[in-house]
Short mmCIF file of C-alpha atoms and ligand atoms in Angstrom, two decimals:
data_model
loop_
_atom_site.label_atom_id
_atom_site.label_comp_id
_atom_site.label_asym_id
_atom_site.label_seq_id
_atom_site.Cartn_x
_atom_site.Cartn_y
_atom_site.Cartn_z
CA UNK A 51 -8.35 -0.81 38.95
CA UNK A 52 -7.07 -3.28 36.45
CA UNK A 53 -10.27 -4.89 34.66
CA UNK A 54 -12.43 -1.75 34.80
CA UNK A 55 -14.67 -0.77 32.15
CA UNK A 56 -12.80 2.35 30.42
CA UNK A 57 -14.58 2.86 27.35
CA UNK A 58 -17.93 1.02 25.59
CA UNK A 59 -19.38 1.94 22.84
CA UNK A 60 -23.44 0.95 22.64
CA UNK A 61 -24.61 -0.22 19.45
CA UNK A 62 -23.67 3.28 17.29
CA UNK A 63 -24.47 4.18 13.69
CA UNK A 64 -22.96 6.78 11.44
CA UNK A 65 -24.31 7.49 7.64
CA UNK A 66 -23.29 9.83 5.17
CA UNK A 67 -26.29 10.31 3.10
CA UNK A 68 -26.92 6.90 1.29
CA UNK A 69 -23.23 5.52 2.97
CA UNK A 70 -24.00 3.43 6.06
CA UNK A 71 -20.60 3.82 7.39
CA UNK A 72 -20.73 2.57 10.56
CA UNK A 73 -23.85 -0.19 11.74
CA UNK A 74 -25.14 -1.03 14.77
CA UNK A 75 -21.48 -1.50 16.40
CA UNK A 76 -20.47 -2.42 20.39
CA UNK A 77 -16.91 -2.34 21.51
CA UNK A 78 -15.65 -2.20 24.84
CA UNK A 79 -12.07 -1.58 26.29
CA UNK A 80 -11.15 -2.53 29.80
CA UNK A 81 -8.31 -0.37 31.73
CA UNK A 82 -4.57 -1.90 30.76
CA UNK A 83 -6.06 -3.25 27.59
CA UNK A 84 -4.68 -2.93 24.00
CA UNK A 85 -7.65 -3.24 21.78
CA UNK A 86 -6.92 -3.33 17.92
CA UNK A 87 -9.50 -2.42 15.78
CA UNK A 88 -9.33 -3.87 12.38
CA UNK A 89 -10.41 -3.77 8.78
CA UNK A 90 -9.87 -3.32 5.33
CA UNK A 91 -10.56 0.36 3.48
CA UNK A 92 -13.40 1.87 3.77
CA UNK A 93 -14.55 -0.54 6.94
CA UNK A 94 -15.39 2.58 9.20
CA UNK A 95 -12.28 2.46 11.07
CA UNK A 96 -11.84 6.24 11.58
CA UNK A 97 -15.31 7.21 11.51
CA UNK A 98 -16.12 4.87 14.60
CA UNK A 99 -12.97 6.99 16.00
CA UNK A 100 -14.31 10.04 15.09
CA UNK A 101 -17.72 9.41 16.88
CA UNK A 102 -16.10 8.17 20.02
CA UNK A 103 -13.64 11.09 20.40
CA UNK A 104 -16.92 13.62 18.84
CA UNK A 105 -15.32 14.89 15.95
CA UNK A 106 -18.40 13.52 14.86
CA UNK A 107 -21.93 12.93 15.85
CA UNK A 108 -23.35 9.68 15.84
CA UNK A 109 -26.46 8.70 13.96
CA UNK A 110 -27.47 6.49 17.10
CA UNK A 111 -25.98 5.09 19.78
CA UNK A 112 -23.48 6.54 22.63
CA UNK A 113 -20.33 6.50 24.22
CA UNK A 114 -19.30 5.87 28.06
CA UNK A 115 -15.85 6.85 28.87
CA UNK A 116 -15.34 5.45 32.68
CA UNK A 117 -19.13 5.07 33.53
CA UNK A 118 -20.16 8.24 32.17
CA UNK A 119 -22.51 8.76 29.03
CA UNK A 120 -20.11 11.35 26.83
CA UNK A 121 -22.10 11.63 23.88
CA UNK A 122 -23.42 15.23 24.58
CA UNK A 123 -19.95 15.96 25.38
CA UNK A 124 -17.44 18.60 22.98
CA UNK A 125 -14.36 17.23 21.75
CA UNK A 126 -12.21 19.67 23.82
CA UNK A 127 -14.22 18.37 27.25
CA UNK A 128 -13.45 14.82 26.17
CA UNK A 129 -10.13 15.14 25.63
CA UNK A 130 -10.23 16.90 29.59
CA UNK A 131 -11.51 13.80 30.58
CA UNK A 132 -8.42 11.53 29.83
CA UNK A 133 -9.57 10.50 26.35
CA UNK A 134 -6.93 11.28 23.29
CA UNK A 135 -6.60 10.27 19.61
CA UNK A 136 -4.04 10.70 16.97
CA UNK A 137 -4.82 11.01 13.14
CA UNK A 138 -3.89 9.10 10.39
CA UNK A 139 -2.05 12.05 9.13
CA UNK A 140 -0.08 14.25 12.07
CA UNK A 141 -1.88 17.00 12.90
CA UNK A 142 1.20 18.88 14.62
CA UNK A 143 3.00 22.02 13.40
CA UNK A 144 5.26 21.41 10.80
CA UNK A 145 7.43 24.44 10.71
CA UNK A 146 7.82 24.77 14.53
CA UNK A 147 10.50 22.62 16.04
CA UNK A 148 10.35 19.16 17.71
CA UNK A 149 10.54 20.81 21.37
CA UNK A 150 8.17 23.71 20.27
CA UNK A 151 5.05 21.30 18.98
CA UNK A 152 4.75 20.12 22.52
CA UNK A 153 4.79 23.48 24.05
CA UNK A 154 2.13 25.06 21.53
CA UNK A 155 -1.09 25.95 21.25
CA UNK A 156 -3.38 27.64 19.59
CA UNK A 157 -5.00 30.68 20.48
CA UNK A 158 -8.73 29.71 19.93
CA UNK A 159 -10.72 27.20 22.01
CA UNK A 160 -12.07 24.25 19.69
CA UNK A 161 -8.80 24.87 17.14
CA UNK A 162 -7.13 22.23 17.91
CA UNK A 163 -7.00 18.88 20.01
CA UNK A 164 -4.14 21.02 22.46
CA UNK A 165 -6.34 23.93 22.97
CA UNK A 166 -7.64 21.95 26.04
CA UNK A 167 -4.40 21.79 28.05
CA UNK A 168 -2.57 24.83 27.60
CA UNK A 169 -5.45 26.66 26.76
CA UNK A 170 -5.18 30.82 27.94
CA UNK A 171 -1.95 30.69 27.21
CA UNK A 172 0.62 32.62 24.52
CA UNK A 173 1.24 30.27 21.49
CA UNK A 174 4.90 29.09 22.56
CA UNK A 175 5.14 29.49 25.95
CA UNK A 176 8.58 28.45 27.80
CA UNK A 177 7.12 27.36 31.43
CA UNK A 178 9.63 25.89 33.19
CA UNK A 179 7.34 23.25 34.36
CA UNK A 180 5.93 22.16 31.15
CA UNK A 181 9.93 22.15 29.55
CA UNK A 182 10.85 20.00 32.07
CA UNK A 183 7.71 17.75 31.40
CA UNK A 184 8.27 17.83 27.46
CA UNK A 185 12.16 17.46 27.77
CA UNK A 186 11.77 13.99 29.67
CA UNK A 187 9.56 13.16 27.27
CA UNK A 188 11.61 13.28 24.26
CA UNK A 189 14.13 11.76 25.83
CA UNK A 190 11.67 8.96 26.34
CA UNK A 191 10.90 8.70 22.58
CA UNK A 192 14.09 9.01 21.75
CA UNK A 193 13.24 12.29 20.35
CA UNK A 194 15.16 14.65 22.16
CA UNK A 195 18.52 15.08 20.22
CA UNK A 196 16.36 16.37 17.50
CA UNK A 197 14.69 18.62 20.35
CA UNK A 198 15.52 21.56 17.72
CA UNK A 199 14.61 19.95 14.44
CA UNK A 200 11.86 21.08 12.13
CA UNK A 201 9.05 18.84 12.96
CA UNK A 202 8.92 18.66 8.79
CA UNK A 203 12.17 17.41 8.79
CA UNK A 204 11.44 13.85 11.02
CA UNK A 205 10.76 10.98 9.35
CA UNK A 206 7.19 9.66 9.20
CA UNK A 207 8.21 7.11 12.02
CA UNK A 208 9.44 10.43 14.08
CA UNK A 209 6.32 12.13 13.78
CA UNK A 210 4.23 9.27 15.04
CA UNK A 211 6.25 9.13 18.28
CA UNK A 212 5.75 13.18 18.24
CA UNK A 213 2.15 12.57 17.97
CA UNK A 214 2.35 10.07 21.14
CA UNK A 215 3.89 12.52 22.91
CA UNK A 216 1.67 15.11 22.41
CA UNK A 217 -1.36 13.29 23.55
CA UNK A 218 0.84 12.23 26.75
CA UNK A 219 0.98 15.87 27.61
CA UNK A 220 -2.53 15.92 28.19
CA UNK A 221 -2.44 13.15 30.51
CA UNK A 222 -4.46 10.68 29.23
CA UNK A 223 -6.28 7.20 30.50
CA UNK A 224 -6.82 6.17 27.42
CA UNK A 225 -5.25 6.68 23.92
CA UNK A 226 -6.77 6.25 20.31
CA UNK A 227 -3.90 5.58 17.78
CA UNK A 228 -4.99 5.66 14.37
CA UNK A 229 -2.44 3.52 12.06
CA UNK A 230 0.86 4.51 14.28
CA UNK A 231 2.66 1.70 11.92
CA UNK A 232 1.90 3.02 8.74
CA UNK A 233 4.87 4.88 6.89
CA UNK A 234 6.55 3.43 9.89
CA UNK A 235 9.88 1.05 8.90
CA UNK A 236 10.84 -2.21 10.94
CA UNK A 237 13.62 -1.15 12.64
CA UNK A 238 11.22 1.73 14.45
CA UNK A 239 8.52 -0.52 14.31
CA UNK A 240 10.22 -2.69 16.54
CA UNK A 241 10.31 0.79 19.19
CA UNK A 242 6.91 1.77 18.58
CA UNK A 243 5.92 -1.52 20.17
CA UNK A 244 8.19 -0.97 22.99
CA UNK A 245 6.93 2.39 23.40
CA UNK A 246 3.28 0.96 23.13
CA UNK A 247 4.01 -2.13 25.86
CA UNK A 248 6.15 0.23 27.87
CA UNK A 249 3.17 2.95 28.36
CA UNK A 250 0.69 0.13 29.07
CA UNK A 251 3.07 -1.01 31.76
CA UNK A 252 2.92 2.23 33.22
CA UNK A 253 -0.94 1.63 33.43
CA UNK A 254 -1.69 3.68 29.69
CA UNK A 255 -5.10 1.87 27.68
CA UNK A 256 -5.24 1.74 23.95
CA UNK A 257 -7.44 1.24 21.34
CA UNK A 258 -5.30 1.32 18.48
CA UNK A 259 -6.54 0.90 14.17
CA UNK A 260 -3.72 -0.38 11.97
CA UNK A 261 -3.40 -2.19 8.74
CA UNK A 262 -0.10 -4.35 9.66
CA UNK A 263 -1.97 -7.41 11.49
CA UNK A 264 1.72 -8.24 12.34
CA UNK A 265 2.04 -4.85 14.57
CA UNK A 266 -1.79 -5.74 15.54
CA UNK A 267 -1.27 -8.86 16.73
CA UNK A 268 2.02 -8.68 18.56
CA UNK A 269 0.68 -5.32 21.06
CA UNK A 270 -3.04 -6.12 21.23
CA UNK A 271 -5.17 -8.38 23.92
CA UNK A 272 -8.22 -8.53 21.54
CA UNK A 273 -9.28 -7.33 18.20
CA UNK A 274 -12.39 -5.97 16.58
CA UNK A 275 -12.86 -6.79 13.48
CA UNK A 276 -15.15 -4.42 11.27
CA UNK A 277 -16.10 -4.56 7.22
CA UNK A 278 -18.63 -2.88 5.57
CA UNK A 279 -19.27 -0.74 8.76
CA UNK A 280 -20.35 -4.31 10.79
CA UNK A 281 -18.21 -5.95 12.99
CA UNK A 282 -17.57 -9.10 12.31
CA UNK A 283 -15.59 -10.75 14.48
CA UNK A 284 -13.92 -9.90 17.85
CA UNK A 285 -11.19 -12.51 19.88
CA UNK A 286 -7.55 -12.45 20.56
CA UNK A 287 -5.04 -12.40 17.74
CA UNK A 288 -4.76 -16.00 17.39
CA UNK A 289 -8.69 -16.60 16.90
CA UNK A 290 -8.88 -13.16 14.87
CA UNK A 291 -5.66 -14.79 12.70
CA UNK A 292 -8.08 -17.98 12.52
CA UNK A 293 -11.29 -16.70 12.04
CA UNK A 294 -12.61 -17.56 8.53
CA UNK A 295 -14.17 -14.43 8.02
CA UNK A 296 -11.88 -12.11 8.98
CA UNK A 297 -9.61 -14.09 6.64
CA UNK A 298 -12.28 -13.68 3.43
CA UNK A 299 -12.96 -10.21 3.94
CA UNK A 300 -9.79 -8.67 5.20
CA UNK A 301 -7.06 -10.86 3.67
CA UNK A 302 -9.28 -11.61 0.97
CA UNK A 303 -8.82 -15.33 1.43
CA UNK A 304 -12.02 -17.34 0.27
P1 LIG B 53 -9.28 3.30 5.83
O1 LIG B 53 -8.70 2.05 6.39
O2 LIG B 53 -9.14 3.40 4.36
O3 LIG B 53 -8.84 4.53 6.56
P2 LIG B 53 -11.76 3.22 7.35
O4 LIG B 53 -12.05 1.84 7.80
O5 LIG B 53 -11.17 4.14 8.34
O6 LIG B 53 -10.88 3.17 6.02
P3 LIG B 53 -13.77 5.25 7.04
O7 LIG B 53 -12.81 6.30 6.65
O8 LIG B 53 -14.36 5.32 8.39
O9 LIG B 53 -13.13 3.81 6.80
O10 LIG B 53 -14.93 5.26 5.94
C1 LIG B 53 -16.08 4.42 6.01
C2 LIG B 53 -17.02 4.75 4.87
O11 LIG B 53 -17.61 6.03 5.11
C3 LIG B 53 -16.35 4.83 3.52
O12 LIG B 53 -17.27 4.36 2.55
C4 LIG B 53 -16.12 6.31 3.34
O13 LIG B 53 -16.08 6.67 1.98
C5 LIG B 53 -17.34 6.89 4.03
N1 LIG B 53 -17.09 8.22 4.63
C6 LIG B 53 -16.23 8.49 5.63
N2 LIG B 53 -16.27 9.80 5.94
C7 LIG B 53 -17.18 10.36 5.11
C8 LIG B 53 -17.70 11.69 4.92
N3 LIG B 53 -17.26 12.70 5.69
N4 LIG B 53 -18.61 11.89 3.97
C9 LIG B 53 -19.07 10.88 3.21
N5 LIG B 53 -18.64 9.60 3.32
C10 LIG B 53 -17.72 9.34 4.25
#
């Protein structure tokens, strides 16, 4: 149901010995929402991403992902649960192809973020199901004339929209992008946020972190604004784009 509390993060903490990276923070999304979550460097972006998908523990606080406390939760089980994220960097395989990345995984549980849906099987397998699946994908993405490419070869625009597609295998409710615009030029820009608005249409949820306000503000509903680990400020683009302190510490306007 449209509305519905997908994901809320209660009032959690992360330090690194003397670093208090991430204070005291609460965030909700709602289903059908883009969320952006903003800041400058070193605002505790990712590690807030990293405690709500549990690549890392929290110092305090929890998670609910649709009404249900995760925080005890592995990585693998939340991402069996609907919830995804990407990585600043790609975290695919660079020297297997396009088609391949989407049909691998590894051969451990808890190596990867795919382990969970293709887990048991051989590292490339060619179900017909699944190459069906992955082949209406890329066409999707646009991706599918370079089906047979080197992943290494795509530009850094190409692997975003790989990594997008890899989390879609695993069916997910919602989706954590961290900085899909960066590297990313305007002219794919422009598709990323048609790929973004498109998936939301089809009923996809996103909390996304990104460093171009401009992408921010033209896919998101509301925006969380963190700095120093805090949040600051939270509204919808055009009171985020107004809000004096957002403006100081992020644009560093005084
Ligand atoms: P950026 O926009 O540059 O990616 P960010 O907002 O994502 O930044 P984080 O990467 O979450 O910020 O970092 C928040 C703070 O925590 C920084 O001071 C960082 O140096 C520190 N930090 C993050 N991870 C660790 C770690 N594993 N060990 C020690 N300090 C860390």
């Amino acid at each position: 149901m449209e509305g519905e509390e997908m994901l809320l993060v209660n009032d959690i903490s992360k330090s690194f010995g003397g670093i208090q990276a991430v204070k005291d923070v609460n965030l909700e999304v709602k289903k059908g929402e883009i969320v952006g979550l903003i800041g400058p460097n070193g605002a505790g972006k990712t590690t807030l991403f990293n405690m709500i998908s549990l690549f890392l523990s929290s110092s305090k606080g929890g998670v609910q992902f649709l009404g249900e406390n995760i925080s005890r939760e592995t990585p693998e089980r939340v991402v069996e649960k609907g919830l995804l994220r990407t990585f600043q960097t790609p975290v695919g395989f660079p020297k297997l192809t396009v088609l391949e990345n989407l049909m691998v995984v590894p051969k451990q549980k808890g190596e990867g973020i795919f382990s969970t849906f293709l887990k048991r099987k051989s590292i490339v397998q060619h179900e017909r199901e699944n190459y069906y699946k992955v082949c209406a994908l890329l066409e999707q993405f646009n991706l599918f004339q370079k089906r047979n490419e080197l992943a290494e070869n795509l530009s850094a625009a190409e692997l975003k929209l790989l990594e997008l597609c890899r989390q879609l295998m695993a069916n997910p409710k919602i989706m954590l992008l961290d900085e899909p615009a960066s590297g990313v030029n305007p002219v794919m820009l422009d598709k990323m946020v048609e790929h973004i608005l498109r998936l939301r249409e089809e009923g996809m949820t996103f909390l996304v972190i990104d460093h171009n306000l401009g992408f921010i503000y033209r896919i998101c509903d509301r925006i969380y604004c963190l700095a120093n680990g805090e949040l600051i400020a939270s509204g919808t683009p055009e009171e985020i784009s107004n809000n004096e302190r957002v403006k100081s510490v992020y644009l560093g306007v005084n």
